GROMACS .gro file of N, CA and C in nm:
model
  462
    1MET      N    1   1.323  -0.373   5.867
    1MET     CA    2   1.415  -0.403   5.762
    1MET      C    3   1.358  -0.352   5.631
    2ALA      N    4   1.431  -0.272   5.562
    2ALA     CA    5   1.389  -0.216   5.433
    2ALA      C    6   1.425  -0.314   5.322
    3TYR      N    7   1.336  -0.323   5.224
    3TYR     CA    8   1.359  -0.412   5.111
    3TYR      C    9   1.391  -0.327   4.989
    4TYR      N   10   1.500  -0.353   4.930
    4TYR     CA   11   1.540  -0.281   4.809
    4TYR      C   12   1.540  -0.379   4.693
    5PHE      N   13   1.481  -0.333   4.583
    5PHE     CA   14   1.481  -0.415   4.462
    5PHE      C   15   1.615  -0.398   4.393
    6LYS      N   16   1.682  -0.508   4.371
    6LYS     CA   17   1.809  -0.505   4.303
    6LYS      C   18   1.793  -0.584   4.173
    7PRO      N   19   1.780  -0.512   4.061
    7PRO     CA   20   1.756  -0.584   3.936
    7PRO      C   21   1.878  -0.664   3.893
    8SER      N   22   1.850  -0.778   3.836
    8SER     CA   23   1.958  -0.859   3.780
    8SER      C   24   1.997  -0.800   3.645
    9ARG      N   25   2.107  -0.845   3.595
    9ARG     CA   26   2.149  -0.799   3.461
    9ARG      C   27   2.043  -0.833   3.357
   10TRP      N   28   1.979  -0.949   3.369
   10TRP     CA   29   1.881  -0.992   3.270
   10TRP      C   30   1.755  -0.908   3.277
   11SER      N   31   1.708  -0.878   3.396
   11SER     CA   32   1.587  -0.797   3.406
   11SER      C   33   1.614  -0.655   3.360
   12LEU      N   34   1.734  -0.604   3.386
   12LEU     CA   35   1.770  -0.471   3.338
   12LEU      C   36   1.780  -0.470   3.185
   13ALA      N   37   1.837  -0.574   3.127
   13ALA     CA   38   1.846  -0.584   2.981
   13ALA      C   39   1.707  -0.592   2.920
   14LEU      N   40   1.617  -0.670   2.983
   14LEU     CA   41   1.480  -0.682   2.934
   14LEU      C   42   1.408  -0.548   2.942
   15LEU      N   43   1.426  -0.475   3.049
   15LEU     CA   44   1.365  -0.343   3.064
   15LEU      C   45   1.414  -0.248   2.957
   16ILE      N   46   1.543  -0.247   2.929
   16ILE     CA   47   1.599  -0.160   2.825
   16ILE      C   48   1.545  -0.201   2.688
   17LEU      N   49   1.540  -0.330   2.663
   17LEU     CA   50   1.490  -0.379   2.535
   17LEU      C   51   1.344  -0.338   2.514
   18CYS      N   52   1.262  -0.351   2.616
   18CYS     CA   53   1.121  -0.310   2.606
   18CYS      C   54   1.110  -0.160   2.581
   19ALA      N   55   1.190  -0.083   2.649
   19ALA     CA   56   1.186   0.063   2.631
   19ALA      C   57   1.228   0.102   2.491
   20LEU      N   58   1.327   0.034   2.437
   20LEU     CA   59   1.372   0.066   2.301
   20LEU      C   60   1.271   0.019   2.197
   21HIS      N   61   1.203  -0.092   2.223
   21HIS     CA   62   1.109  -0.147   2.126
   21HIS      C   63   0.981  -0.065   2.118
   22ALA      N   64   0.937  -0.007   2.226
   22ALA     CA   65   0.809   0.066   2.227
   22ALA      C   66   0.805   0.179   2.125
   23PRO      N   67   0.905   0.269   2.117
   23PRO     CA   68   0.899   0.373   2.015
   23PRO      C   69   0.905   0.316   1.873
   24ALA      N   70   0.983   0.210   1.853
   24ALA     CA   71   0.993   0.150   1.720
   24ALA      C   72   0.859   0.090   1.679
   25ALA      N   73   0.792   0.024   1.773
   25ALA     CA   74   0.661  -0.034   1.742
   25ALA      C   75   0.562   0.077   1.710
   26TYR      N   76   0.566   0.186   1.785
   26TYR     CA   77   0.477   0.298   1.759
   26TYR      C   78   0.505   0.358   1.622
   27ALA      N   79   0.632   0.376   1.589
   27ALA     CA   80   0.669   0.432   1.458
   27ALA      C   81   0.622   0.340   1.347
   28LYS      N   82   0.638   0.209   1.366
   28LYS     CA   83   0.595   0.114   1.263
   28LYS      C   84   0.444   0.120   1.245
   29ASP      N   85   0.368   0.126   1.356
   29ASP     CA   86   0.222   0.138   1.347
   29ASP      C   87   0.183   0.268   1.278
   30SER      N   88   0.253   0.375   1.311
   30SER     CA   89   0.228   0.505   1.249
   30SER      C   90   0.258   0.501   1.100
   31ASP      N   91   0.369   0.437   1.063
   31ASP     CA   92   0.404   0.424   0.921
   31ASP      C   93   0.303   0.336   0.848
   32SER      N   94   0.259   0.227   0.910
   32SER     CA   95   0.158   0.141   0.848
   32SER      C   96   0.030   0.219   0.821
   33ALA      N   97  -0.010   0.301   0.917
   33ALA     CA   98  -0.131   0.382   0.899
   33ALA      C   99  -0.111   0.483   0.786
   34ALA      N  100   0.008   0.542   0.777
   34ALA     CA  101   0.035   0.639   0.671
   34ALA      C  102   0.037   0.571   0.534
   35VAL      N  103   0.095   0.452   0.526
   35VAL     CA  104   0.097   0.376   0.400
   35VAL      C  105  -0.046   0.342   0.359
   36SER      N  106  -0.124   0.294   0.453
   36SER     CA  107  -0.264   0.261   0.426
   36SER      C  108  -0.339   0.383   0.375
   37ALA      N  109  -0.312   0.499   0.433
   37ALA     CA  110  -0.379   0.622   0.390
   37ALA      C  111  -0.342   0.660   0.248
   38VAL      N  112  -0.216   0.642   0.210
   38VAL     CA  113  -0.172   0.674   0.073
   38VAL      C  114  -0.241   0.582  -0.027
   39VAL      N  115  -0.245   0.452   0.004
   39VAL     CA  116  -0.311   0.357  -0.086
   39VAL      C  117  -0.459   0.392  -0.098
   40ALA      N  118  -0.523   0.424   0.014
   40ALA     CA  119  -0.665   0.462   0.011
   40ALA      C  120  -0.686   0.590  -0.070
   41ARG      N  121  -0.597   0.689  -0.052
   41ARG     CA  122  -0.610   0.815  -0.129
   41ARG      C  123  -0.594   0.790  -0.278
   42PHE      N  124  -0.504   0.699  -0.315
   42PHE     CA  125  -0.484   0.666  -0.456
   42PHE      C  126  -0.613   0.606  -0.514
   43HIS      N  127  -0.670   0.509  -0.443
   43HIS     CA  128  -0.793   0.446  -0.490
   43HIS      C  129  -0.910   0.545  -0.494
   44THR      N  130  -0.918   0.630  -0.394
   44THR     CA  131  -1.023   0.732  -0.392
   44THR      C  132  -1.007   0.828  -0.509
   45ALA      N  133  -0.884   0.865  -0.539
   45ALA     CA  134  -0.859   0.955  -0.653
   45ALA      C  135  -0.903   0.890  -0.783
   46LEU      N  136  -0.873   0.762  -0.801
   46LEU     CA  137  -0.916   0.693  -0.923
   46LEU      C  138  -1.069   0.691  -0.932
   47THR      N  139  -1.135   0.657  -0.823
   47THR     CA  140  -1.280   0.650  -0.822
   47THR      C  141  -1.342   0.787  -0.852
   48ALA      N  142  -1.279   0.892  -0.802
   48ALA     CA  143  -1.330   1.028  -0.823
   48ALA      C  144  -1.289   1.087  -0.957
   49GLY      N  145  -1.202   1.018  -1.029
   49GLY     CA  146  -1.152   1.073  -1.156
   49GLY      C  147  -1.052   1.185  -1.135
   50ASP      N  148  -0.988   1.187  -1.019
   50ASP     CA  149  -0.894   1.293  -0.983
   50ASP      C  150  -0.752   1.253  -1.027
   51VAL      N  151  -0.721   1.282  -1.153
   51VAL     CA  152  -0.591   1.245  -1.211
   51VAL      C  153  -0.476   1.312  -1.136
   52GLN      N  154  -0.493   1.437  -1.098
   52GLN     CA  155  -0.384   1.511  -1.033
   52GLN      C  156  -0.344   1.448  -0.899
   53THR      N  157  -0.442   1.414  -0.817
   53THR     CA  158  -0.410   1.352  -0.689
   53THR      C  159  -0.344   1.217  -0.710
   54ALA      N  160  -0.398   1.136  -0.800
   54ALA     CA  161  -0.338   1.005  -0.828
   54ALA      C  162  -0.193   1.023  -0.874
   55ALA      N  163  -0.169   1.117  -0.964
   55ALA     CA  164  -0.034   1.142  -1.015
   55ALA      C  165   0.059   1.188  -0.904
   56ASN      N  166   0.011   1.273  -0.814
   56ASN     CA  167   0.094   1.325  -0.705
   56ASN      C  168   0.137   1.216  -0.606
   57LEU      N  169   0.062   1.107  -0.600
   57LEU     CA  170   0.096   0.998  -0.509
   57LEU      C  171   0.197   0.901  -0.569
   58LEU      N  172   0.222   0.915  -0.699
   58LEU     CA  173   0.320   0.830  -0.768
   58LEU      C  174   0.456   0.898  -0.770
   59ALA      N  175   0.559   0.825  -0.730
   59ALA     CA  176   0.696   0.878  -0.736
   59ALA      C  177   0.733   0.906  -0.881
   60PRO      N  178   0.825   1.000  -0.904
   60PRO     CA  179   0.865   1.031  -1.042
   60PRO      C  180   0.916   0.910  -1.120
   61ASP      N  181   0.975   0.812  -1.051
   61ASP     CA  182   1.028   0.694  -1.119
   61ASP      C  183   0.939   0.570  -1.101
   62ALA      N  184   0.812   0.592  -1.071
   62ALA     CA  185   0.720   0.481  -1.047
   62ALA      C  186   0.706   0.391  -1.171
   63THR      N  187   0.683   0.264  -1.143
   63THR     CA  188   0.660   0.163  -1.247
   63THR      C  189   0.525   0.098  -1.221
   64ILE      N  190   0.446   0.084  -1.326
   64ILE     CA  191   0.316   0.021  -1.314
   64ILE      C  192   0.316  -0.105  -1.401
   65LEU      N  193   0.287  -0.219  -1.340
   65LEU     CA  194   0.282  -0.348  -1.409
   65LEU      C  195   0.136  -0.393  -1.414
   66GLU      N  196   0.088  -0.419  -1.536
   66GLU     CA  197  -0.051  -0.462  -1.551
   66GLU      C  198  -0.068  -0.531  -1.686
   67SER      N  199  -0.146  -0.636  -1.687
   67SER     CA  200  -0.179  -0.708  -1.810
   67SER      C  201  -0.055  -0.749  -1.889
   68GLY      N  202   0.048  -0.790  -1.820
   68GLY     CA  203   0.170  -0.834  -1.886
   68GLY      C  204   0.257  -0.723  -1.940
   69GLY      N  205   0.225  -0.599  -1.908
   69GLY     CA  206   0.304  -0.486  -1.957
   69GLY      C  207   0.362  -0.404  -1.844
   70ARG      N  208   0.456  -0.318  -1.881
   70ARG     CA  209   0.520  -0.229  -1.784
   70ARG      C  210   0.514  -0.087  -1.839
   71GLU      N  211   0.474   0.006  -1.752
   71GLU     CA  212   0.466   0.146  -1.792
   71GLU      C  213   0.537   0.234  -1.690
   72SER      N  214   0.597   0.341  -1.740
   72SER     CA  215   0.654   0.441  -1.651
   72SER      C  216   0.539   0.526  -1.597
   73ARG      N  217   0.569   0.610  -1.502
   73ARG     CA  218   0.469   0.700  -1.446
   73ARG      C  219   0.404   0.785  -1.556
   74SER      N  220   0.487   0.845  -1.641
   74SER     CA  221   0.432   0.933  -1.745
   74SER      C  222   0.351   0.855  -1.848
   75GLU      N  223   0.395   0.735  -1.884
   75GLU     CA  224   0.317   0.652  -1.976
   75GLU      C  225   0.182   0.616  -1.915
   76TYR      N  226   0.184   0.579  -1.787
   76TYR     CA  227   0.060   0.542  -1.719
   76TYR      C  228  -0.036   0.660  -1.714
   77ILE      N  229   0.013   0.774  -1.671
   77ILE     CA  230  -0.072   0.893  -1.659
   77ILE      C  231  -0.125   0.934  -1.797
   78GLY      N  232  -0.041   0.921  -1.899
   78GLY     CA  233  -0.078   0.966  -2.032
   78GLY      C  234  -0.181   0.882  -2.103
   79HIS      N  235  -0.183   0.752  -2.078
   79HIS     CA  236  -0.282   0.676  -2.153
   79HIS      C  237  -0.356   0.565  -2.078
   80HIS      N  238  -0.299   0.506  -1.977
   80HIS     CA  239  -0.368   0.397  -1.909
   80HIS      C  240  -0.454   0.446  -1.793
   81LEU      N  241  -0.410   0.550  -1.725
   81LEU     CA  242  -0.484   0.602  -1.609
   81LEU      C  243  -0.627   0.642  -1.645
   82PRO      N  244  -0.649   0.717  -1.755
   82PRO     CA  245  -0.789   0.751  -1.790
   82PRO      C  246  -0.876   0.628  -1.812
   83GLU      N  247  -0.820   0.522  -1.871
   83GLU     CA  248  -0.896   0.398  -1.891
   83GLU      C  249  -0.926   0.330  -1.757
   84ASP      N  250  -0.828   0.330  -1.667
   84ASP     CA  251  -0.851   0.272  -1.534
   84ASP      C  252  -0.962   0.347  -1.462
   85ILE      N  253  -0.963   0.479  -1.473
   85ILE     CA  254  -1.067   0.560  -1.408
   85ILE      C  255  -1.204   0.524  -1.464
   86LYS      N  256  -1.217   0.515  -1.595
   86LYS     CA  257  -1.345   0.479  -1.656
   86LYS      C  258  -1.393   0.342  -1.607
   87PHE      N  259  -1.300   0.246  -1.601
   87PHE     CA  260  -1.336   0.112  -1.557
   87PHE      C  261  -1.378   0.112  -1.410
   88ILE      N  262  -1.299   0.175  -1.325
   88ILE     CA  263  -1.327   0.177  -1.181
   88ILE      C  264  -1.459   0.247  -1.151
   89GLN      N  265  -1.489   0.352  -1.227
   89GLN     CA  266  -1.615   0.423  -1.205
   89GLN      C  267  -1.735   0.342  -1.252
   90ALA      N  268  -1.716   0.252  -1.347
   90ALA     CA  269  -1.827   0.177  -1.405
   90ALA      C  270  -1.855   0.044  -1.336
   91VAL      N  271  -1.751  -0.019  -1.281
   91VAL     CA  272  -1.766  -0.155  -1.229
   91VAL      C  273  -1.732  -0.159  -1.080
   92PRO      N  274  -1.829  -0.198  -0.997
   92PRO     CA  275  -1.802  -0.205  -0.853
   92PRO      C  276  -1.699  -0.313  -0.819
   93SER      N  277  -1.616  -0.282  -0.722
   93SER     CA  278  -1.513  -0.375  -0.678
   93SER      C  279  -1.510  -0.378  -0.526
   94LYS      N  280  -1.483  -0.495  -0.472
   94LYS     CA  281  -1.471  -0.509  -0.327
   94LYS      C  282  -1.333  -0.565  -0.296
   95SER      N  283  -1.257  -0.492  -0.213
   95SER     CA  284  -1.119  -0.533  -0.180
   95SER      C  285  -1.110  -0.593  -0.041
   96SER      N  286  -1.015  -0.683  -0.026
   96SER     CA  287  -0.984  -0.738   0.106
   96SER      C  288  -0.909  -0.631   0.185
   97PRO      N  289  -0.898  -0.649   0.316
   97PRO     CA  290  -0.814  -0.556   0.393
   97PRO      C  291  -0.670  -0.561   0.342
   98LEU      N  292  -0.602  -0.448   0.356
   98LEU     CA  293  -0.462  -0.441   0.315
   98LEU      C  294  -0.374  -0.521   0.410
   99ASP      N  295  -0.275  -0.583   0.354
   99ASP     CA  296  -0.169  -0.647   0.431
   99ASP      C  297  -0.046  -0.560   0.409
  100ILE      N  298   0.002  -0.493   0.514
  100ILE     CA  299   0.111  -0.396   0.500
  100ILE      C  300   0.233  -0.443   0.578
  101THR      N  301   0.348  -0.432   0.513
  101THR     CA  302   0.476  -0.458   0.578
  101THR      C  303   0.561  -0.334   0.563
  102VAL      N  304   0.617  -0.287   0.673
  102VAL     CA  305   0.706  -0.171   0.672
  102VAL      C  306   0.843  -0.218   0.717
  103LEU      N  307   0.943  -0.184   0.638
  103LEU     CA  308   1.081  -0.218   0.671
  103LEU      C  309   1.163  -0.093   0.648
  104GLY      N  310   1.183  -0.016   0.754
  104GLY     CA  311   1.255   0.111   0.743
  104GLY      C  312   1.176   0.210   0.659
  105ASP      N  313   1.237   0.260   0.552
  105ASP     CA  314   1.173   0.358   0.465
  105ASP      C  315   1.108   0.295   0.343
  106VAL      N  316   1.087   0.163   0.347
  106VAL     CA  317   1.022   0.091   0.237
  106VAL      C  318   0.903   0.015   0.295
  107ALA      N  319   0.794   0.014   0.219
  107ALA     CA  320   0.675  -0.061   0.261
  107ALA      C  321   0.610  -0.123   0.139
  108TRP      N  322   0.540  -0.234   0.163
  108TRP     CA  323   0.460  -0.290   0.056
  108TRP      C  324   0.324  -0.324   0.113
  109ALA      N  325   0.223  -0.301   0.028
  109ALA     CA  326   0.084  -0.324   0.067
  109ALA      C  327   0.021  -0.413  -0.039
  110SER      N  328  -0.046  -0.518   0.006
  110SER     CA  329  -0.110  -0.608  -0.089
  110SER      C  330  -0.255  -0.631  -0.048
  111SER      N  331  -0.336  -0.660  -0.149
  111SER     CA  332  -0.476  -0.692  -0.125
  111SER      C  333  -0.528  -0.773  -0.243
  112THR      N  334  -0.644  -0.833  -0.223
  112THR     CA  335  -0.713  -0.902  -0.330
  112THR      C  336  -0.849  -0.835  -0.348
  113SER      N  337  -0.914  -0.865  -0.460
  113SER     CA  338  -1.043  -0.801  -0.487
  113SER      C  339  -1.132  -0.890  -0.572
  114THR      N  340  -1.260  -0.858  -0.568
  114THR     CA  341  -1.357  -0.915  -0.660
  114THR      C  342  -1.423  -0.798  -0.730
  115THR      N  343  -1.440  -0.810  -0.861
  115THR     CA  344  -1.497  -0.703  -0.942
  115THR      C  345  -1.606  -0.764  -1.029
  116ARG      N  346  -1.730  -0.712  -1.010
  116ARG     CA  347  -1.843  -0.765  -1.086
  116ARG      C  348  -1.930  -0.651  -1.134
  117GLY      N  349  -1.971  -0.663  -1.259
  117GLY     CA  350  -2.060  -0.562  -1.316
  117GLY      C  351  -2.055  -0.568  -1.467
  118THR      N  352  -2.074  -0.452  -1.529
  118THR     CA  353  -2.074  -0.442  -1.675
  118THR      C  354  -1.986  -0.325  -1.715
  119PHE      N  355  -1.905  -0.347  -1.817
  119PHE     CA  356  -1.821  -0.240  -1.871
  119PHE      C  357  -1.831  -0.244  -2.022
  120GLU      N  358  -1.868  -0.131  -2.079
  120GLU     CA  359  -1.886  -0.120  -2.224
  120GLU      C  360  -1.973  -0.233  -2.277
  121SER      N  361  -2.087  -0.252  -2.211
  121SER     CA  362  -2.190  -0.351  -2.247
  121SER      C  363  -2.142  -0.496  -2.236
  122LYS      N  364  -2.032  -0.521  -2.166
  122LYS     CA  365  -1.982  -0.658  -2.149
  122LYS      C  366  -1.980  -0.693  -2.001
  123PRO      N  367  -2.018  -0.816  -1.967
  123PRO     CA  368  -2.015  -0.856  -1.826
  123PRO      C  369  -1.870  -0.869  -1.776
  124VAL      N  370  -1.851  -0.830  -1.651
  124VAL     CA  371  -1.720  -0.839  -1.587
  124VAL      C  372  -1.737  -0.920  -1.459
  125ASN      N  373  -1.654  -1.021  -1.442
  125ASN     CA  374  -1.653  -1.103  -1.320
  125ASN      C  375  -1.509  -1.147  -1.298
  126LEU      N  376  -1.435  -1.070  -1.219
  126LEU     CA  377  -1.292  -1.090  -1.202
  126LEU      C  378  -1.252  -1.104  -1.055
  127VAL      N  379  -1.146  -1.178  -1.031
  127VAL     CA  380  -1.076  -1.173  -0.903
  127VAL      C  381  -0.940  -1.113  -0.934
  128GLY      N  382  -0.892  -1.029  -0.844
  128GLY     CA  383  -0.767  -0.959  -0.872
  128GLY      C  384  -0.676  -0.953  -0.751
  129ALA      N  385  -0.555  -0.911  -0.778
  129ALA     CA  386  -0.455  -0.890  -0.674
  129ALA      C  387  -0.382  -0.761  -0.703
  130GLU      N  388  -0.343  -0.692  -0.596
  130GLU     CA  389  -0.271  -0.566  -0.610
  130GLU      C  390  -0.153  -0.568  -0.513
  131LEU      N  391  -0.039  -0.522  -0.562
  131LEU     CA  392   0.079  -0.503  -0.477
  131LEU      C  393   0.133  -0.364  -0.505
  132MET      N  394   0.147  -0.284  -0.401
  132MET     CA  395   0.208  -0.152  -0.413
  132MET      C  396   0.333  -0.149  -0.327
  133VAL      N  397   0.440  -0.093  -0.382
  133VAL     CA  398   0.564  -0.071  -0.308
  133VAL      C  399   0.576   0.079  -0.289
  134LEU      N  400   0.598   0.121  -0.165
  134LEU     CA  401   0.608   0.263  -0.133
  134LEU      C  402   0.740   0.291  -0.063
  135THR      N  403   0.788   0.414  -0.078
  135THR     CA  404   0.906   0.458  -0.002
  135THR      C  405   0.874   0.588   0.068
  136LYS      N  406   0.941   0.605   0.180
  136LYS     CA  407   0.920   0.725   0.261
  136LYS      C  408   1.015   0.834   0.212
  137SER      N  409   0.958   0.948   0.180
  137SER     CA  410   1.036   1.063   0.136
  137SER      C  411   1.018   1.174   0.238
  138PRO      N  412   1.093   1.283   0.227
  138PRO     CA  413   1.074   1.394   0.321
  138PRO      C  414   0.930   1.449   0.321
  139SER      N  415   0.860   1.433   0.209
  139SER     CA  416   0.722   1.483   0.202
  139SER      C  417   0.618   1.377   0.237
  140GLY      N  418   0.662   1.255   0.270
  140GLY     CA  419   0.569   1.148   0.305
  140GLY      C  420   0.591   1.025   0.218
  141TRP      N  421   0.500   0.931   0.226
  141TRP     CA  422   0.510   0.807   0.152
  141TRP      C  423   0.466   0.827   0.008
  142LEU      N  424   0.541   0.769  -0.087
  142LEU     CA  425   0.509   0.775  -0.229
  142LEU      C  426   0.504   0.633  -0.286
  143ILE      N  427   0.417   0.614  -0.383
  143ILE     CA  428   0.406   0.485  -0.450
  143ILE      C  429   0.517   0.473  -0.554
  144ARG      N  430   0.601   0.371  -0.541
  144ARG     CA  431   0.712   0.348  -0.633
  144ARG      C  432   0.677   0.246  -0.740
  145ALA      N  433   0.592   0.150  -0.704
  145ALA     CA  434   0.555   0.047  -0.800
  145ALA      C  435   0.416  -0.005  -0.767
  146ILE      N  436   0.343  -0.038  -0.873
  146ILE     CA  437   0.212  -0.102  -0.859
  146ILE      C  438   0.213  -0.224  -0.951
  147HIS      N  439   0.164  -0.335  -0.899
  147HIS     CA  440   0.145  -0.454  -0.983
  147HIS      C  441   0.001  -0.500  -0.964
  148TRP      N  442  -0.074  -0.496  -1.072
  148TRP     CA  443  -0.212  -0.543  -1.073
  148TRP      C  444  -0.220  -0.668  -1.159
  149SER      N  445  -0.293  -0.767  -1.110
  149SER     CA  446  -0.322  -0.883  -1.193
  149SER      C  447  -0.467  -0.925  -1.165
  150SER      N  448  -0.528  -0.985  -1.265
  150SER     CA  449  -0.665  -1.033  -1.248
  150SER      C  450  -0.688  -1.152  -1.341
  151ARG      N  451  -0.793  -1.226  -1.305
  151ARG     CA  452  -0.836  -1.339  -1.386
  151ARG      C  453  -0.987  -1.352  -1.371
  152LYS      N  454  -1.046  -1.424  -1.465
  152LYS     CA  455  -1.190  -1.448  -1.457
  152LYS      C  456  -1.222  -1.528  -1.331
  153ALA      N  457  -1.329  -1.486  -1.263
  153ALA     CA  458  -1.372  -1.560  -1.146
  153ALA      C  459  -1.435  -1.692  -1.187
  154LYS      N  460  -1.425  -1.789  -1.103
  154LYS     CA  461  -1.483  -1.921  -1.132
  154LYS      C  462  -1.629  -1.923  -1.099
   0.00000   0.00000   0.00000
């Protein structure tokens, strides 16, 4: 007697659901890795003083929020970015792992940090938070918004 497997409607539906979910999960993991790489490249560019690379990772309509202010991409590049580079190069910072959420062509990455050292002969001891919002474009992921906040460490 031959035994034939006859799937039920539920097992067939589960099989189809698993097959459809696998590529989506892979794409999401791939997108998370790409978002993480963009954030890392942005931070590396700042540390290296590479204004051009940092600027290229910012979308044309990017908004930067920091210290209670808001700047456009061009305002940030024109006057705040050079100051950020000087600070980042002078004061060591340690960041937590990124927490990344991808929802279609939009992603956000957040982390916290501790920054300790000396800047312009003044002691620095800060805890901070960073949130970046990115969107997927034909050329890859771009940073649309950055929000940085910090406070004195206890």
